[in-house]
Coordinates of C-alpha atoms in Angstrom, one line a residue:
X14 CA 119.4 202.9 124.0
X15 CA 118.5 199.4 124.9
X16 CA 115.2 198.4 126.8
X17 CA 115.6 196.9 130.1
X18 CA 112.9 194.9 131.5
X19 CA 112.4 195.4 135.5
X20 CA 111.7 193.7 138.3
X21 CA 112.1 191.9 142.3
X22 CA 110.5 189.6 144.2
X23 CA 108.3 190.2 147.0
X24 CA 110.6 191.7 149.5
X25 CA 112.8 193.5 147.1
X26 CA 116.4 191.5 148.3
X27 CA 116.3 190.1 144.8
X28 CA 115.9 192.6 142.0
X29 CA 117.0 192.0 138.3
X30 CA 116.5 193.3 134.5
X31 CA 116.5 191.0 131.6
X32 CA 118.1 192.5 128.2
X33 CA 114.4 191.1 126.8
X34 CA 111.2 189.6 127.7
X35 CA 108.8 188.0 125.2
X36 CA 105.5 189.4 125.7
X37 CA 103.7 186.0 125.1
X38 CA 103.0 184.6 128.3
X39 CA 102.6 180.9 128.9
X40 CA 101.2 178.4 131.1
X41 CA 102.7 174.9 132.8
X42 CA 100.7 172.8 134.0
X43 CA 103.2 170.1 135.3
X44 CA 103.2 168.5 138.3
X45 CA 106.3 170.1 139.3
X46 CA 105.5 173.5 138.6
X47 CA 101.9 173.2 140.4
X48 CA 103.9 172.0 143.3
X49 CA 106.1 174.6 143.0
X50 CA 103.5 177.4 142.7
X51 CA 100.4 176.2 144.4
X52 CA 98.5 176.4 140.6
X53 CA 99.8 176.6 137.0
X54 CA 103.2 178.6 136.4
X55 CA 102.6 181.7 134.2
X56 CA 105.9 183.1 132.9
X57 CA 107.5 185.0 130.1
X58 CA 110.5 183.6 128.1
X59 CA 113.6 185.7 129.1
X60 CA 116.3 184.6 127.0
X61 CA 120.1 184.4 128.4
X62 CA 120.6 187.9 129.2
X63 CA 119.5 188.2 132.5
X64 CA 120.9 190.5 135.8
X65 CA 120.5 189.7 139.3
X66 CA 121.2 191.9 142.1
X67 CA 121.0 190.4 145.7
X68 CA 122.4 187.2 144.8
X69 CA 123.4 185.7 148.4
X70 CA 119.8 186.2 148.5
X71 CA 119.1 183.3 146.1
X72 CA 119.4 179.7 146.3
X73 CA 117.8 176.9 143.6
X74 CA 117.0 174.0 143.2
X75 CA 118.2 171.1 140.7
X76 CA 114.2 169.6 139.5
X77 CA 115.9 167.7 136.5
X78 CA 119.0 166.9 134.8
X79 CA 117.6 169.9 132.4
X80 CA 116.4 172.6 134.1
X81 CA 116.8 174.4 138.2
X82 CA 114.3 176.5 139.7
X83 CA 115.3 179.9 141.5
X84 CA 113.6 181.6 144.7
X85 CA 114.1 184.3 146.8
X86 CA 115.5 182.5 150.8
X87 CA 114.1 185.9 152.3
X88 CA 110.2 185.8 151.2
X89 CA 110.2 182.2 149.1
X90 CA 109.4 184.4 145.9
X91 CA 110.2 182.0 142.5
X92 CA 112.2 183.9 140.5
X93 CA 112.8 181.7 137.6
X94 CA 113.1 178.0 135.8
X95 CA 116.5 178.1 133.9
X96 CA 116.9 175.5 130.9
X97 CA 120.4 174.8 132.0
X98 CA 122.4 173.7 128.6
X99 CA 120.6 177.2 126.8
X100 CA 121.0 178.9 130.1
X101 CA 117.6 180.4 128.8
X102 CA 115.6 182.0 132.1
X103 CA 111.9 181.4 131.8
X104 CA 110.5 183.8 134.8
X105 CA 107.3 184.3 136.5
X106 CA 105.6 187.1 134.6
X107 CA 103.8 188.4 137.3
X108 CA 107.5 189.8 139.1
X109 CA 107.9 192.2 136.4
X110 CA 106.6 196.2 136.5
X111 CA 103.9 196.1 134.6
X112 CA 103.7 196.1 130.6
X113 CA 100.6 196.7 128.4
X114 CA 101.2 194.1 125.6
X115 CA 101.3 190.8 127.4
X116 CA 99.3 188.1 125.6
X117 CA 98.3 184.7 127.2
X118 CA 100.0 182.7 124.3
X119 CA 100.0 179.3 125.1
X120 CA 100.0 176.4 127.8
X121 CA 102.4 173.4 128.0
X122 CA 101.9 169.8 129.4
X123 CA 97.9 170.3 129.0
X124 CA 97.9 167.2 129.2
X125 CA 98.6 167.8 132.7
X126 CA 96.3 169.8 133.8
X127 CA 93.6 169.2 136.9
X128 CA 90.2 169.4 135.6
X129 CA 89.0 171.9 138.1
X130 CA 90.3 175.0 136.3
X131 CA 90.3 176.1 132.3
X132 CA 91.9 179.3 130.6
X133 CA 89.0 180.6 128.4
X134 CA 92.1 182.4 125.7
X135 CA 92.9 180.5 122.6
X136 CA 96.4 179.0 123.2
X137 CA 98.4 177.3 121.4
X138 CA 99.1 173.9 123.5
X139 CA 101.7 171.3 124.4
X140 CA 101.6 167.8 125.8
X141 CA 104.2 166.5 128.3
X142 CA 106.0 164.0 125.1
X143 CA 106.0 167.7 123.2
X144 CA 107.9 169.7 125.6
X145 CA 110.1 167.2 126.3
X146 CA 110.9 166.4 123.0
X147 CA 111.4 170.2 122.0
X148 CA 113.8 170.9 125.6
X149 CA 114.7 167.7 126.9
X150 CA 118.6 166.8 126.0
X151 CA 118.6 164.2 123.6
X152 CA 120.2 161.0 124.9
X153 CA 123.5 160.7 123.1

């Protein structure tokens, strides 16, 4: 039997189960996300297998040619940046039931980040010109 991984936004109109979840959770720093979020983004990679229930409750929004970001229009809950061409979900990890074996993995465009906050974990960490040139389409 396959594992399922859980979980809904704040006030439960959106729920949904992804088919996996990494267990390495990351950090952006971005301008974008910290807009988004009010502080760095922490998320889990989710892959492309991912189940919503409650959609009329969600509505997103296009932030680049790349990539949308999903919320909740009841309680404003993000529930996830989608890389549009791998239709890979990258989701806030803190919307899941709980798991024991998370581990703070690594931080993108640290180059980014405000000075008034640090992670004290070892992470592996990205620039801006690295994420971009691992996600970004290429021009053609």
């Amino acid at each position: 039997m396959a594992k399922e991984y859980k979980g809904a936004c704040l006030c439960g109109a959106v729920q949904f189960s992804a088919k996996t979840m990494s267990n390495k959770v990351g950090a952006c720093h971005c301008a974008m996300c910290r807009k988004w979020t009010g502080g760095p983004f922490l998320t889990v990679d989710c892959g492309s297998e991912v189940m919503f229930t409650g959609k009329d409750a969600i509505n997103s929004y296009a932030s680049s040619e790349w990539a949308e970001r999903g919320f909740c229009k009841k309680c404003g809950s993000h529930l996830f940046y989608l890389l549009k061409e791998a239709q890979q979900f990258i989701m806030p990890v803190g919307l899941f039931d709980e798991r024991d074996d998370l581990v703070f993995d690594h931080q993108i465009f640290i180059d980014k980040k405000p000075a008034f906050y640090d992670f004290s974990n070892a992470t592996h960490n990205m620039t801006e010109a690295e994420v971009f040139a691992l996600y970004a389409p290429s021009e053609k």
